[in-house]
Amino acid sequence: MDLVLKAYQDRPRKALRNLMSVSIILFLTIWSFDSINYPGLFSEGMNIAKNMFRALFNPSWNLLWSLRVDSIPVLMFETLGIAFLGTLLGAVLSLPFAFLSAKNIVGKFSYIGNTIITMIRSFPFFLIALMFVAVSGPGPMTGALTIGVLSIGMISKMYIEVIEDIDSGILQALDAMGATTLQKIRNGIIPQLTASIISVVIYRFEINVKNATVLGIVGAGGIGVTLITAMNAGRWRDAAAALWGIIIVVLIVDYFSTKLRKKLVNG
Amino acid sequence: MIQFQNVSKTYPNGVKALKHVNLEIQPGEFVAIIGLSGAGKSTLIKLVNRMTDTTEGTILVNGLNVNRLAGKELRQYRRHVGMVFQSFNLVNRTTVINNVLAARVPDMPGWRSFLGLYSKEDKLLSLEALHKVGILEKAYIRADQLSGGQQQRVALARTLAQDPTIILADEPVASLDPITANQIMKDFERINQEEKITILVNMHHVDLALKYARRLIGIHQGEVVFDGVADNVTEDILKKIYGRDLTDEDIMFKDH
Amino acid sequence: MKTLCSKITKRWKAFLEFREKKRTTVLADGSLSIRPKSYSLLYTFIILVVFMFFYMTIVQNFFNYFGFLFFLRNLPNFFDILIKMVTQFNLSYLPNVLGPMVETIQISILGTLAGAALSIPFAILASQNIMGHKNPIPSIIKFFLSIIRTFPTLVYALIFSYIFDYGTFIGILATILFTFGIITKMLYEIIESLDLGAFIPIEATGATKLQAFRAAIIPQILGRFYSVVLYNFEINLRSSAILGFVNAGGIGRIMNDQMELLKYGNVSVIVLSLLLVVLIVENLSQYLRRRLT
Ligand SMILES: Nc1ncnc2c1ncn2[C@@H]1O[C@H](COP(=O)(O)OP(=O)(O)OP(=O)(O)O)[C@@H](O)[C@H]1O
Ligand SMILES: [Mg+2]
């Protein structure tokens, strides 16, 4: 009986911790509520919402089913192109960043590269896009450059994980075999990295397709241009067609990306 | 022939791993090195292919002073000495055949090896090596989809593809189950007999060592305390090597 | 016509045979080794073609339209902006940043919490192992979730900005929707990977699905759920920073304004304070997540 009583007294006391967590969250919530200054609907707001909703089920079919320069399929192709080129650019640019920030390569100096990567990651991407508009004018080229720079942060972070995961046993084996440093890199490191790196890049492509859909809002090409101009003009059915274009393409890309990555990891 | 002449090894942290070792190993011998953990078995093996440096004495392999080798000469020497590790050390994410082909890389022209363009002879040689260890049908499967025993066979095939005259093995069966361990040891035995390759293998398990090796070297705290034919090993000798009575841990098949 | 067809099939068969022979190796003792078909060359080719295609339509078009000189002439502009951001750094702008920054944080907090709360019932409904093997509801919900996830927060904010008047409300709504899509998915993936050992006996005692969930599942997933919420908070903080571009409140609004006014010194103050907040939140969240798992 004593033992039971003792066990009861020794029970982990989480009450205080839980109470504190709950009150912090509660406080944050209430504090945040303060920010909602509900502005109310636009006078037309309810009507617009209704029209939008209706348009969603009756989009502009002639935009969806045509291959004119401003049709949805063509623009979605452009969006895919922006994402594709941007991802490739980011994948290449990330390589030096990652190798110069991996702990097992540069040792304790890794924090320098890591800080730079975090800074790139935190740079709001609209700002990057606006800066590139100044260089390459409005258009898909700006989109591709933006996506490229934007991707560096995440891709190199994931590269670093892959690189730090390298199994060094194989390097020892190659050493015992009489391989040179270059041969060790080529036959010991690269085969370990390729599958993971390709998988990272595919994953980022999936995200970039979504990102590329909004780049048009700052004039960087792709489907976003149509979306925002149609909405500004109140052409809800055209906007709905663009939304459907995004949905279909993103779902397809998601599906294949997941499948491919699974295959890469499991062989 | 491998000759240890008064070889000592002191690690930079002051640990004396080997003390005044004198050995002579003839071509084609199958030698097992046994001893407690920390006795210096790995060190002894690593000295042969210069994965670590001798601090005193000389090691001659076929008359070649191993200590003096460096750079290209060392790499060329290592081509003749294969090494098998306890942890297999394969590239998991690529096929078995690619793992074996890696052994051909140092003999290829740089650009070819960089592009991964292996010649027909290299491919044949690698497939033959896989055939010798009995896993030819796994050639095009990714290495990480094999069992531990199969992976160790791939490692063995990779060593064979290197066409070595000596194979060093550092506890090649320590992480395998008893039955697989026996099969791998049989592979070693066959390779020793058919290819006339000298084999130097580190073992934890006395029974396996006695069963497969013809010569046994016992090390205790860095010193060779026994060197002789496996058949002559007695309880007393084992006690000397292990510094205590044998326990279950030293024997793989407990019911022996 | 018929002979032509048979000729082609014959050629094709011969070609396949030839490929088959090329993939076969005969060893010294006569045993065979057949290499499986490899598609890596085909994949490389496809990627190359896709690349060339997009390269022509985007990069090539750009240079045809603007010209290479335009690009070179304007490239300094990019660095010019960067340099101005450093040299014209204007710390006295900091007080103007505080208000919108707080707003951004508040949008993320409310959006994350509300989205997370909303996600719990839907995650349960979307878990096949809880709803039963043949129940169609999870598949339906998963389908709708994947549609919700196709849009970034900004697209939702854009849509709402035509319905509601300017302000944080739009940003919060958009963040909730986006967060809901992601957290529900992460949550049902966690639940579906669970061992339901305890769930069924509790249900068998006469408890409702919800009660059984409370008793058997929640203790198993609570830590990971918190971790998912924190992770989403990090994401939302970054994405709500740009919501201001569509009048959805927060720091993006002043960023847009100052950029248009070419006040790069002010922009860099905004960016730096955002970086600081993101770093603090990231470290805090990572610390908490490590403790939770
Ligand atoms: N790189 C090293 N640096 C410093 N000391 C080392 C190093 N490698 C081994 N030692 C020390 O040298 C001694 C012999 O080590 P060795 O690895 O040769 O033992 P072993 O017989 O192979 O043991 P085990 O059966 O555990 O593998 C040990 O005391 C070990 O701590
Ligand atoms: Mg050892």
CSV table of C-alpha atoms and ligand atoms in Angstrom, one decimal, chain B residues 37-38 40-43 46 86 170-171 202 204, ligand 2:
chain,number,residue,atom,x,y,z
B,37,SER,CA,38.1,-6.4,-27.9
B,38,GLY,CA,40.8,-3.8,-27.9
B,40,GLY,CA,44.9,-4.8,-31.4
B,41,LYS,CA,43.4,-7.0,-34.1
B,42,SER,CA,42.1,-4.2,-36.3
B,43,THR,CA,45.3,-2.3,-35.9
B,46,LYS,CA,45.2,-2.0,-41.0
B,86,GLN,CA,32.4,-5.5,-40.7
B,170,ASP,CA,38.2,-7.0,-40.3
B,171,GLU,CA,35.5,-8.9,-38.4
B,202,ASN,CA,40.0,-10.9,-37.7
B,204,HIS,CA,35.6,-12.5,-32.4
D,2,MG,MG,38.5,-4.1,-34.4
